[in-house]
Structures are given as C-alpha cells and as structure tokens.
Coordinates of C-alpha atoms in Angstrom, one line a residue:
M1 CA -13.0 -27.8 23.5
P2 CA -15.8 -30.2 24.6
A3 CA -18.6 -28.8 26.6
D4 CA -18.5 -29.3 30.4
P5 CA -20.1 -32.7 31.2
V6 CA -23.5 -32.6 32.7
T7 CA -24.2 -34.8 35.7
P8 CA -26.8 -37.3 34.5
P9 CA -29.9 -37.8 36.6
P10 CA -30.4 -41.2 38.2
T11 CA -31.9 -43.8 35.8
P12 CA -35.6 -42.8 35.8
D13 CA -38.4 -45.2 36.4
L14 CA -40.3 -43.1 33.9
W15 CA -38.7 -41.4 30.9
T16 CA -40.1 -37.9 30.5
I17 CA -39.1 -35.3 27.9
E18 CA -37.1 -33.5 30.6
T19 CA -35.2 -36.6 31.8
L20 CA -34.5 -37.8 28.2
L21 CA -33.1 -34.4 27.3
G22 CA -30.8 -34.5 30.4
W23 CA -29.5 -37.9 29.6
T24 CA -28.9 -37.0 25.9
Q25 CA -27.2 -33.8 26.8
H26 CA -24.8 -35.7 29.0
F27 CA -24.2 -38.4 26.4
F28 CA -23.4 -35.8 23.7
S29 CA -21.1 -33.9 26.0
E30 CA -19.2 -37.0 26.8
K31 CA -18.8 -37.5 23.0
G32 CA -17.3 -34.0 22.7
L33 CA -20.2 -32.3 21.0
T34 CA -20.0 -28.6 21.8
T35 CA -23.7 -28.0 21.1
A36 CA -24.9 -30.9 23.2
R37 CA -28.1 -29.3 24.6
L38 CA -29.1 -27.7 21.3
D39 CA -28.6 -30.9 19.4
A40 CA -30.6 -32.9 22.0
E41 CA -33.5 -30.4 21.8
L42 CA -33.5 -30.2 18.0
L43 CA -33.4 -34.0 17.5
L44 CA -36.1 -34.7 20.1
A45 CA -38.3 -32.0 18.8
H46 CA -37.9 -33.5 15.3
A47 CA -38.6 -37.0 16.5
L48 CA -41.7 -36.0 18.4
R49 CA -42.8 -33.4 15.7
L50 CA -42.9 -30.7 18.3
S51 CA -41.3 -27.3 18.5
R52 CA -38.5 -26.7 21.0
L53 CA -40.9 -24.5 23.0
E54 CA -43.4 -27.3 23.2
L55 CA -40.7 -29.6 24.6
Y56 CA -40.5 -27.3 27.6
L57 CA -44.2 -26.8 27.9
Q58 CA -44.6 -30.6 27.9
K59 CA -41.4 -31.4 29.9
D60 CA -43.1 -33.7 32.3
R61 CA -44.8 -35.7 29.6
P62 CA -43.9 -39.4 29.8
L63 CA -42.6 -41.0 26.6
D64 CA -43.2 -44.6 25.7
E65 CA -40.9 -46.9 23.8
A66 CA -42.6 -46.2 20.4
E67 CA -41.8 -42.5 20.9
R68 CA -38.2 -43.1 22.2
A69 CA -37.2 -45.5 19.5
P70 CA -36.8 -43.1 16.5
F71 CA -35.1 -40.6 18.8
R72 CA -32.6 -43.2 19.9
Q73 CA -31.6 -43.8 16.3
L74 CA -31.1 -40.1 15.7
V75 CA -28.9 -39.9 18.9
R76 CA -26.8 -42.8 17.7
Q77 CA -26.2 -41.2 14.3
R78 CA -25.4 -37.8 15.8
A79 CA -22.9 -39.4 18.3
S80 CA -21.2 -41.1 15.3
G81 CA -20.6 -37.8 13.6
W82 CA -23.6 -37.2 11.4
P83 CA -24.4 -33.5 11.2
T84 CA -27.6 -32.4 12.9
A85 CA -28.8 -30.6 9.8
Y86 CA -28.7 -33.8 7.7
L87 CA -30.6 -35.7 10.4
L88 CA -33.2 -33.1 10.5
G89 CA -33.2 -32.7 6.7
E90 CA -33.3 -29.0 7.1
Q91 CA -31.1 -25.9 7.8
E92 CA -32.1 -22.3 8.1
F93 CA -30.2 -19.8 6.0
W94 CA -31.0 -16.1 5.7
S95 CA -34.2 -16.9 7.7
L96 CA -35.3 -19.3 5.0
P97 CA -35.8 -23.0 5.9
L98 CA -34.1 -25.1 3.3
E99 CA -34.0 -28.8 2.7
V100 CA -30.5 -30.3 3.0
S101 CA -29.1 -33.7 2.5
P102 CA -25.6 -35.3 2.1
A103 CA -25.8 -34.3 -1.5
V104 CA -25.2 -30.6 -0.6
L105 CA -23.0 -28.6 1.6
I106 CA -24.8 -27.3 4.7
P107 CA -25.3 -23.6 4.4
R108 CA -23.4 -21.7 7.0
P109 CA -23.4 -18.2 8.5
D110 CA -20.1 -17.4 6.7
T111 CA -22.0 -17.4 3.4
E112 CA -24.5 -14.8 4.7
T113 CA -21.6 -12.4 4.4
L114 CA -21.5 -13.1 0.7
V115 CA -25.2 -12.5 0.4
E116 CA -24.9 -9.2 2.4
Q117 CA -22.3 -7.9 0.1
A118 CA -24.0 -9.1 -3.1
V119 CA -27.3 -7.3 -2.0
V120 CA -25.4 -4.1 -1.4
R121 CA -23.7 -4.2 -4.9
I122 CA -26.8 -5.3 -6.7
R123 CA -28.9 -2.6 -5.1
K124 CA -26.3 0.0 -6.2
W125 CA -26.4 -1.4 -9.8
Q126 CA -30.3 -1.3 -9.8
A127 CA -30.3 2.3 -8.6
A128 CA -28.1 3.2 -11.6
H129 CA -30.2 1.1 -14.0
P130 CA -33.8 1.5 -12.8
Q131 CA -35.4 0.3 -16.1
S132 CA -33.2 -2.9 -16.4
R133 CA -33.4 -6.4 -15.0
C134 CA -30.3 -7.5 -13.2
R135 CA -28.9 -10.8 -14.5
I136 CA -26.9 -12.9 -12.0
A137 CA -25.0 -16.2 -12.5
E138 CA -24.0 -18.6 -9.7
L139 CA -21.6 -21.5 -9.8
G140 CA -22.4 -24.6 -7.7
T141 CA -25.8 -23.8 -6.2
G142 CA -26.0 -26.7 -3.8
S143 CA -29.2 -26.2 -1.8
G144 CA -30.0 -23.0 -3.7
A145 CA -29.3 -21.0 -0.6
I146 CA -27.6 -18.0 -2.3
P147 CA -30.0 -17.3 -5.1
L148 CA -33.0 -17.8 -2.8
A149 CA -31.6 -15.4 -0.2
L150 CA -31.0 -12.8 -3.0
A151 CA -34.5 -13.3 -4.3
S152 CA -35.9 -12.8 -0.8
E153 CA -34.2 -9.3 -0.6
L154 CA -34.4 -8.0 -4.1
Q155 CA -36.8 -7.8 -7.1
N156 CA -36.4 -7.8 -10.9
L157 CA -33.7 -10.4 -10.9
D158 CA -32.9 -13.2 -13.4
L159 CA -30.9 -15.7 -11.4
I160 CA -29.3 -18.6 -13.2
S161 CA -27.3 -21.3 -11.3
A162 CA -25.5 -24.4 -12.4
E163 CA -24.7 -27.4 -10.3
V164 CA -22.6 -30.4 -11.4
S165 CA -24.4 -32.9 -9.1
P166 CA -27.8 -34.0 -10.4
D167 CA -28.9 -34.9 -6.8
A168 CA -27.9 -31.4 -5.6
Q169 CA -29.6 -29.7 -8.6
A170 CA -32.8 -31.7 -7.8
L171 CA -32.7 -30.7 -4.2
A172 CA -32.3 -27.0 -5.2
E173 CA -35.3 -27.3 -7.4
R174 CA -37.4 -28.6 -4.4
N175 CA -36.2 -25.6 -2.4
R176 CA -37.2 -23.3 -5.2
A177 CA -40.7 -24.8 -5.3
R178 CA -40.9 -24.5 -1.5
H179 CA -40.2 -20.8 -1.8
A180 CA -42.1 -20.1 -5.0
D181 CA -43.3 -16.8 -3.4
L182 CA -39.7 -15.4 -4.0
A183 CA -40.0 -15.7 -7.8
A184 CA -43.0 -14.5 -9.8
P185 CA -44.6 -12.4 -7.0
R186 CA -41.3 -10.5 -6.7
N187 CA -40.7 -10.4 -10.5
N188 CA -37.7 -12.7 -10.1
T189 CA -36.8 -15.7 -12.2
L190 CA -34.7 -18.6 -10.7
T191 CA -33.3 -21.2 -13.0
F192 CA -31.2 -24.2 -11.8
L193 CA -29.2 -26.0 -14.5
C194 CA -27.3 -29.3 -14.1
G195 CA -23.7 -29.2 -15.4
D196 CA -20.5 -27.3 -15.2
A197 CA -21.3 -23.6 -14.7
L198 CA -18.4 -22.3 -16.7
T199 CA -19.5 -24.5 -19.6
Q200 CA -23.3 -24.0 -19.4
L201 CA -23.8 -20.4 -18.2
P202 CA -21.8 -18.4 -20.8
A203 CA -24.5 -19.1 -23.4
Q204 CA -27.0 -17.6 -21.0
G205 CA -25.1 -14.3 -20.7
P206 CA -24.2 -11.6 -20.6
F207 CA -24.5 -11.2 -16.8
H208 CA -24.1 -8.2 -14.6
F209 CA -22.9 -10.3 -11.6
W210 CA -21.3 -13.7 -10.8
V211 CA -21.8 -14.8 -7.3
A212 CA -20.4 -18.0 -5.9
N213 CA -19.2 -20.0 -2.9
P214 CA -16.6 -22.1 -4.8
P215 CA -14.9 -25.1 -3.2
Y216 CA -11.8 -23.6 -1.5
I217 CA -10.4 -26.2 0.9
P218 CA -6.9 -27.4 -0.1
R219 CA -7.3 -31.1 -1.0
D220 CA -4.8 -32.4 1.6
T221 CA -6.5 -30.3 4.3
I222 CA -9.9 -32.0 4.0
P223 CA -9.1 -35.0 6.2
T224 CA -8.1 -32.6 9.0
L225 CA -11.5 -30.9 9.1
Q226 CA -14.0 -31.8 11.8
P227 CA -15.1 -35.4 11.1
E228 CA -18.7 -34.4 10.5
V229 CA -17.5 -32.2 7.7
A230 CA -14.7 -34.4 6.3
L231 CA -16.7 -37.6 6.4
H232 CA -20.2 -36.5 5.7
E233 CA -20.4 -33.4 3.6
P234 CA -19.8 -33.7 -0.2
T235 CA -16.1 -33.6 -1.1
L236 CA -17.1 -32.0 -4.4
A237 CA -18.2 -28.9 -2.6
L238 CA -15.1 -28.7 -0.5
D239 CA -12.1 -29.7 -2.7
G240 CA -10.5 -26.6 -4.2
G241 CA -7.5 -28.5 -5.5
A242 CA -3.9 -28.5 -4.3
D243 CA -4.0 -24.9 -2.9
G244 CA -7.7 -24.4 -2.8
L245 CA -7.7 -22.0 -5.7
D246 CA -8.5 -24.1 -8.7
L247 CA -12.0 -22.7 -9.4
Y248 CA -10.9 -19.1 -8.6
R249 CA -8.4 -19.4 -11.5
R250 CA -11.1 -20.5 -13.8
L251 CA -13.5 -17.8 -12.7
L252 CA -11.0 -15.0 -13.1
S253 CA -10.0 -16.3 -16.5
E254 CA -13.3 -17.3 -18.0
T255 CA -16.0 -15.1 -16.6
P256 CA -15.0 -11.8 -18.2
A257 CA -16.2 -13.2 -21.6
C258 CA -19.8 -13.6 -20.3
L259 CA -20.0 -10.5 -18.1
A260 CA -21.5 -7.2 -19.2
P261 CA -19.0 -4.2 -19.3
E262 CA -17.9 -3.4 -15.8
G263 CA -19.5 -6.6 -14.6
E264 CA -18.8 -7.7 -11.0
M265 CA -18.0 -11.0 -9.3
L266 CA -18.4 -11.7 -5.6
L267 CA -16.8 -14.9 -4.2
E268 CA -16.7 -16.5 -0.8
I269 CA -13.1 -17.3 0.2
G270 CA -11.1 -19.1 2.9
S271 CA -10.1 -16.9 5.8
D272 CA -6.4 -17.1 4.9
Q273 CA -6.7 -16.7 1.1
Q274 CA -6.7 -12.9 0.7
P275 CA -3.0 -12.6 -0.1
A276 CA -3.0 -15.5 -2.6
L277 CA -6.1 -14.1 -4.3
T278 CA -4.7 -10.6 -4.5
E279 CA -1.6 -12.0 -6.2
L280 CA -3.7 -14.2 -8.5
A281 CA -5.9 -11.3 -9.5
A282 CA -2.8 -9.3 -10.5
T283 CA -2.1 -11.9 -13.2
H284 CA -5.5 -11.2 -14.8
P285 CA -5.4 -7.7 -16.3
K286 CA -9.1 -7.5 -17.1
W287 CA -9.9 -7.1 -13.4
Q288 CA -9.3 -4.3 -11.0
S289 CA -7.6 -5.0 -7.7
P290 CA -10.1 -6.9 -5.5
A291 CA -11.7 -5.6 -2.4
F292 CA -12.2 -7.9 0.6
Y293 CA -14.9 -8.0 3.2
Q294 CA -14.8 -9.6 6.6
D295 CA -17.3 -12.0 8.3
L296 CA -18.6 -11.5 11.8
A297 CA -15.5 -13.1 13.3
G298 CA -13.3 -10.5 11.6
H299 CA -11.9 -12.9 8.9
P300 CA -11.6 -12.0 5.2
R301 CA -14.6 -13.9 3.8
V302 CA -15.7 -12.2 0.5
A303 CA -13.6 -11.1 -2.5
H304 CA -15.2 -8.5 -4.8
F305 CA -13.8 -8.3 -8.4
L306 CA -14.8 -5.5 -10.8
L307 CA -14.1 -5.7 -14.5
K308 CA -12.1 -2.7 -15.8
G309 CA -13.8 -0.4 -18.2
P310 CA -13.2 -0.4 -21.9

C-alpha cells in the first residue's frame, strides 16, 4: 500500500535541504514508494556527500542549482523504479557496507537468517574440531555478502565461492579488498572464482559446509515481482527454473561427492518451498531429512541438510 501522501509545501523562493526533502517525499509518495522519506534522505545525503544526521543539522542550508542537479537525476531514476541501493552504489549487510551494482542481487535481511544459522552450525563444528580449519563452499557469491559476513563472525575459515557472472565476481573481489581486515588478521582465506560452482568447486574440496542463496523464483513468477526487482536486478540471480528448484536438485545430487563425511549444507529458500524441498530431499538417500529455520517474519527461510554417516 502506498504511503500516505505528504502535503507539499508552497513552492519556495529558496530551496533549502528541508524544503527539498519535503517536496521529494511528497513526489515519491505520489509514485507509490513506501519508503518515500527514507529514500529522499538517502539520495540527498549521497548527492551532497553528507550523512543523514548532517542533513538535519543543516536543514536550513540553501542549495544552489549545481547542488540540486545531481540530486534531481537521482530522484528521476528512483521514481522510474531504480532500486535505491543501485543509485547509492552501496548496501549494508550484516553491518558491513558493500558495493552493489545491477550485476548483483541486492543483499537482503532474509539472507541474514542464512548467515545466522551457518554461524551456529560452523561454531558447533569448530568446537568439535578445535585443531582443524573449516572449509566452506558457496555457490553464486554475488556481492560476496555471505562469505564476508561469515568471516566477520568466525576465524580459521577457508571460504571458496564461485560466481558465473564475471562482473559480479569482480565486484565481490572489490568488496573483499574493502574488507581485507576480515581475512588474514582473522586467519581466514576468501577466494572468489568465476564459473559454475558445481563444476569449479569440487576440485577444491572436500568441504565441511556448502552455504548458498540459490536462485529460487519460479521463472514465470519473475514478471510479477516488484518492478524494481523484476526490471533491474539480475535475472540470473532470481530464475530458479520452472518451479524454482533447479539448483536445489543439482546441489542435493552433486554436493555429496565433494563434502567431507557428515558434511552440511545450508540454503536460503523461498517462503513457500519447505514442502517441495522436503519431498525432493526424500529422493536423495545420502541426506538426512532437512531441518528448516524461520526468518524474522516467521516464514521458512533456511533449509539445513546433513549427510548421513557411513
């Protein structure tokens, strides 16, 4: 539901930060953007190279045409459906600022549920193997959000990710360099390869964990998503095939060969996919019945698979 429209102030003789924010909030609300005020603040702060707090501390500051022009362009793009994160070139995930672009899916809070559960399982494994390094594979790294979040919480990890998009892999490398303090200082290694993970990563195994946010949107559903997702985020990172489960089939079938005994796999899932994944897992006898964990909204969001023992 669109936000309640904000009554615009009279056309000002002088544009200040406060009046520009008011007009922009009203304009975005009329376009149906539910985060109109937040978007206006983020974009103006970006255009002026200020923090959001500084916008309020300088709310009466007049803005000349040279200052308003780049903001005007950002407002047009946002109103046409461009995601705010792409316009800013950055998105925070797990308290880490990450570069993003249309080459990668914008990291979302849902995926933090995957990170939370992975941290719990990896810590349990490390407690049982205090002298060993934990080796973790990831499919489709995108911005590098998941391995960087894991590296921020844990030590003594070897994280190896693969990404089929060269542009996405290059962006993940830039985020790795930006957060270099999460690697060597914490005795972690992070490697981002370019290519199909299920082709490239088996040679790097065995792994103790596979962690991934695979594409899980049924192909015919993608056009019905919010326009800013359907039209601007990479289809490669959304399209899970006819029923959304194409990559889950491959992962359940192919990863046992490159996992250590009793290895584990944690996957983000669509909120309605628990029944289908439970049924699918039953056709792969190498795995125990999966466990599922809910996100903050109470929806099933993470599937945990455990290899059966010998």
